[in-house]
Coordinates of C-alpha atoms in Angstrom, one line a residue:
X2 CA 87.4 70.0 96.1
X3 CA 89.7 67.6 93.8
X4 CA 93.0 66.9 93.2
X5 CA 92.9 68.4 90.1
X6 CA 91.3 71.8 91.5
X7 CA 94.5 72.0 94.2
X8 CA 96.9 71.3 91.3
X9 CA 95.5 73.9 89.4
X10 CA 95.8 76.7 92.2
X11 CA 99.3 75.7 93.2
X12 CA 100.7 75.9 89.5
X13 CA 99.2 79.1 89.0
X14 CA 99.6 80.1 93.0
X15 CA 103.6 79.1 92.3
X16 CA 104.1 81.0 88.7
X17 CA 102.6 83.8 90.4
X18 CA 104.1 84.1 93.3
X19 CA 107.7 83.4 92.6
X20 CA 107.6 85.5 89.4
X21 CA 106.9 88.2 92.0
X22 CA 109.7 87.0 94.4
X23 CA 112.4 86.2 92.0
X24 CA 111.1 88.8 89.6
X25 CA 109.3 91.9 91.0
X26 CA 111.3 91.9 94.3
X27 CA 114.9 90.4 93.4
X28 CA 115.7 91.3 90.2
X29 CA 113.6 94.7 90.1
X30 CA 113.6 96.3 93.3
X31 CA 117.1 95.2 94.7
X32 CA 119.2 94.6 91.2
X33 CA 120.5 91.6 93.0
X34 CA 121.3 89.9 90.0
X35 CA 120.7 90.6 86.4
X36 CA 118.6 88.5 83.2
X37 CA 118.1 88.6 80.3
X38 CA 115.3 89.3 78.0
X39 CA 113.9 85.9 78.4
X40 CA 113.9 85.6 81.5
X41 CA 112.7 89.3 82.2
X42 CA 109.8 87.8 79.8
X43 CA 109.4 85.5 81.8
X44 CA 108.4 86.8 85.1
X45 CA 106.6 90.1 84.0
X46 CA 104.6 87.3 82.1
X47 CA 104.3 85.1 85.3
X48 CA 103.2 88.3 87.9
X49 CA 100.3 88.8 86.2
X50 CA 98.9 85.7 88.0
X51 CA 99.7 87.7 91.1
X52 CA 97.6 91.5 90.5
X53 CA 99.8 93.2 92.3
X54 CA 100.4 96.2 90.1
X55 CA 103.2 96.7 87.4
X56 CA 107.0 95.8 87.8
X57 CA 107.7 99.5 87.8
X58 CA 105.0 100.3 90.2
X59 CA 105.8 97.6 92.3
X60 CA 109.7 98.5 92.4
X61 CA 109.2 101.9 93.5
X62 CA 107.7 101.1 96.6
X63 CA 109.6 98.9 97.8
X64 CA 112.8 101.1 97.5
X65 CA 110.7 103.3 99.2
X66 CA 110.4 101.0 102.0
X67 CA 113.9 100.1 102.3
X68 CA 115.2 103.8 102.0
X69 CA 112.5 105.1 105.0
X70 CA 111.7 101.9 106.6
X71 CA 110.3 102.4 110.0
X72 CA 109.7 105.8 109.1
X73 CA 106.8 107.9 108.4
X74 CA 108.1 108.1 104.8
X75 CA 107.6 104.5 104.7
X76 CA 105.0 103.2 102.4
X77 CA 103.9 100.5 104.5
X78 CA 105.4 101.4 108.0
X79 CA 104.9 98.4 110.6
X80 CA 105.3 101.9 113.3
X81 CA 101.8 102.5 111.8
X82 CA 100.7 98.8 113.2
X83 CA 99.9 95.6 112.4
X84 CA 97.0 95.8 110.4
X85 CA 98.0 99.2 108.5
X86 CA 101.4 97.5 106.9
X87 CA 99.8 94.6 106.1
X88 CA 96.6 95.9 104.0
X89 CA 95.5 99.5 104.8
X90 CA 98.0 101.0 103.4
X91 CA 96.8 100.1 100.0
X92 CA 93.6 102.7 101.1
X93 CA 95.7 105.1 102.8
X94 CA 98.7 105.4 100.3
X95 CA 99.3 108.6 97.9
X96 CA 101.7 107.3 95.3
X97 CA 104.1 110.4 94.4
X98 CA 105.5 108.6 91.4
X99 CA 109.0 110.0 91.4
X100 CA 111.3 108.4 88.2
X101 CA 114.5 109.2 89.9
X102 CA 113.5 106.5 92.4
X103 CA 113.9 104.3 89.3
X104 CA 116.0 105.6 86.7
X105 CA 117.1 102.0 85.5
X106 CA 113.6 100.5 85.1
X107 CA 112.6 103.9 83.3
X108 CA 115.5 102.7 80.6
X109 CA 113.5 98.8 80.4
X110 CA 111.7 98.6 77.8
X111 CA 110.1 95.7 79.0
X112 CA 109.0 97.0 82.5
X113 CA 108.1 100.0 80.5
X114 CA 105.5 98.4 78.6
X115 CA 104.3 96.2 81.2
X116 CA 103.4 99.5 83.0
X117 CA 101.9 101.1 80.2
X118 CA 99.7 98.1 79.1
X119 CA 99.0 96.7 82.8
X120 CA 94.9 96.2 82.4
X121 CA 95.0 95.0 79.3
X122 CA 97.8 92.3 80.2
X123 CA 96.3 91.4 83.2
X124 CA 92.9 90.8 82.4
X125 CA 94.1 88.7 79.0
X126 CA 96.4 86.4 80.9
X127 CA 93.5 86.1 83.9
X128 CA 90.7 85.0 81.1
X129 CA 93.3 83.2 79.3
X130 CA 94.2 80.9 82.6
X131 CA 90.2 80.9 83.4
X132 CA 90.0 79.4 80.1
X133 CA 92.8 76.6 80.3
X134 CA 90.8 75.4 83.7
X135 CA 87.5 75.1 82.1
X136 CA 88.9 72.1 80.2
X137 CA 90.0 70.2 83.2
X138 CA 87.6 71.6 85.9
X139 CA 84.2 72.9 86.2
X140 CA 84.0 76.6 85.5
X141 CA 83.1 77.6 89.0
X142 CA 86.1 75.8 90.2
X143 CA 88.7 77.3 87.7
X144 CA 87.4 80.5 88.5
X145 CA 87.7 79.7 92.6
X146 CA 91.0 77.9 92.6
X147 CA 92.5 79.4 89.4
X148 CA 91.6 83.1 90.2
X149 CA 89.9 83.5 93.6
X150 CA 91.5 81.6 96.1
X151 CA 94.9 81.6 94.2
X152 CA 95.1 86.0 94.4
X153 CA 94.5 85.7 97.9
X154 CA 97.3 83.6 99.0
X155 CA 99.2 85.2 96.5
X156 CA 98.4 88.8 97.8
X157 CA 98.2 88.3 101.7
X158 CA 101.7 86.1 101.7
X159 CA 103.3 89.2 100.0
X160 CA 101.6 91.6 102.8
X161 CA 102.7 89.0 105.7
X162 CA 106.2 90.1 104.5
X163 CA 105.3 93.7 105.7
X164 CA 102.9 93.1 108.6
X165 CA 104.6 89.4 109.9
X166 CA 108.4 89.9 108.7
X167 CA 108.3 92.9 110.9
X168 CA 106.4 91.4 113.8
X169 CA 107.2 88.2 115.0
X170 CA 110.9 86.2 114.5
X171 CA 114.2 86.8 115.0
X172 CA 116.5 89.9 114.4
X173 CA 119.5 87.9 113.9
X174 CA 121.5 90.4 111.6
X175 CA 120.5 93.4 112.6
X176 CA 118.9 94.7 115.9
X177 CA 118.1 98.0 115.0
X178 CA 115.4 97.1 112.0
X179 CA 111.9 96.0 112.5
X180 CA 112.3 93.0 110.0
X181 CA 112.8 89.9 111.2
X182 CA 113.9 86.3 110.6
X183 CA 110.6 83.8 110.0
X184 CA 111.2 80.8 108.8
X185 CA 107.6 79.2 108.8
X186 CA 107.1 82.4 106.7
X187 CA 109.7 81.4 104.3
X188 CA 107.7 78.2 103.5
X189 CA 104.9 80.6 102.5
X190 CA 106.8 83.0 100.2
X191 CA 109.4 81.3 98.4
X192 CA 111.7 82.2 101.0
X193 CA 111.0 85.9 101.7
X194 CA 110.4 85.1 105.5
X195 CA 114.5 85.6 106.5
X196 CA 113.2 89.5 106.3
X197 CA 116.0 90.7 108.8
X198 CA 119.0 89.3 106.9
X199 CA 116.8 91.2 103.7
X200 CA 117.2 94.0 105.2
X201 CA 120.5 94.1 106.8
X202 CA 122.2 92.6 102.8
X203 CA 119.4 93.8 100.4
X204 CA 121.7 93.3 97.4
X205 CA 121.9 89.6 97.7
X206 CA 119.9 87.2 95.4
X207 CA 119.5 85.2 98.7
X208 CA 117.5 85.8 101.7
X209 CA 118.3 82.0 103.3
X210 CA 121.7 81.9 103.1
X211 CA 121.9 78.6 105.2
X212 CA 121.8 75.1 103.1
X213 CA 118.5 74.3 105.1
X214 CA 117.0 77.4 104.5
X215 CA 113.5 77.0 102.7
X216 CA 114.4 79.7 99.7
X217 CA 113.4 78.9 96.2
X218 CA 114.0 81.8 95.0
X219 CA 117.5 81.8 95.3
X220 CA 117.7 78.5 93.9
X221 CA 115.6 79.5 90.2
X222 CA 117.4 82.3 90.4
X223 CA 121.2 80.0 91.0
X224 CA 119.6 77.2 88.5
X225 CA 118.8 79.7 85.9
X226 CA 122.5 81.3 86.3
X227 CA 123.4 78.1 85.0
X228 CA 121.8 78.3 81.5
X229 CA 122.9 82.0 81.4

């Protein structure tokens, strides 16, 4: 372990992770806000670090989850337990790729080709980033803290959204939904842990709407506003 080793993972741990947040979640599953090309650029570019499937693929789930959450028709149904929304699902779960789920992606061009050139895009940019730490590190530790260890916390902080955000916190919005409020979770996610407020007001770019609420999301996404 170095300093430089840690600094490595939590650059590429944070580019992936909030590109998903801000990104994949926000801006593509909820239309909480929109962005331009850039921007869209941007974070299609940035979830790559994260190997959690296409924007498009991605999206459609999650309004899956929201339209029959706590249902049987719920991709990742906490009802199903613990263990089976956080992870199993991914071996359990027959995708029945409908478009009219996601009309407006279907019209992005560049969610679109993100799709359609997934593998390709993801291996390039995984090598590519491999690469960048073999100048600084040695090539066992780019490939543990730049790839390893950094798609892990990526990928089981996203699935602690569905298996912990409906588990254990606070249903301060909304009694009737699993989600729940988590703040120690937020610090984790880039502020995805305030799930019950999520659920209850999915069409806000916010999930901690306090001041003191850990959400960094919401403040790329208000900073970025700012430069249009």
């Amino acid at each position: 372990f170095t300093w430089e080793a840690f600094v490595f993972f939590f650059i590429t741990y944070f580019i992936g992770g909030i590109s998903i947040t801000a990104g994949y979640h926000r801006l593509y599953s909820h239309k909480s806000y929109s962005a331009n090309p850039i921007y869209e650029w941007f974070v299609l570019i940035g979830s790559l670090l994260a190997f959690e499937m296409s924007a498009l693929m991605w999206s459609f789930d999650h309004r899956l989850h929201h339209k029959h959450v706590d249902t049987e028709e719920d991709p990742y149904s906490i009802n199903k337990g613990f263990w089976y929304a956080h992870i199993l699902w991914l071996f359990d779960y027959d995708r029945k790729f409908d478009a009219k789920i996601v009309p407006d992606l279907m019209k992005n061009p560049r969610v679109v080709f993100q799709d359609k050139y997934y593998i390709p895009l993801v291996l390039s940019m995984n090598i590519l980033v491999f690469g960048i730490g073999c100048l600084f590190l040695d090539p066992l530790a780019s490939f543990y803290f730049g790839f390893l260890l950094r798609i892990a916390f990526i990928q089981h902080c996203t699935w602690f959204i569905n298996s912990l955000a409906h588990t254990i916190g606070a249903k301060t919005y909304c009694k009737e939904l699993s989600a729940v409020d988590n703040a120690a979770l937020a610090l984790l996610t880039f502020g995805e842990g305030y799930h019950n407020y999520h659920h209850a007001y999915e069409a806000d770019y916010r999930n901690g709407i306090k001041w003191y609420h850990f959400d960094p999301t919401k403040w790329l996404i208000w900073v970025c506003s700012k430069f249009g």
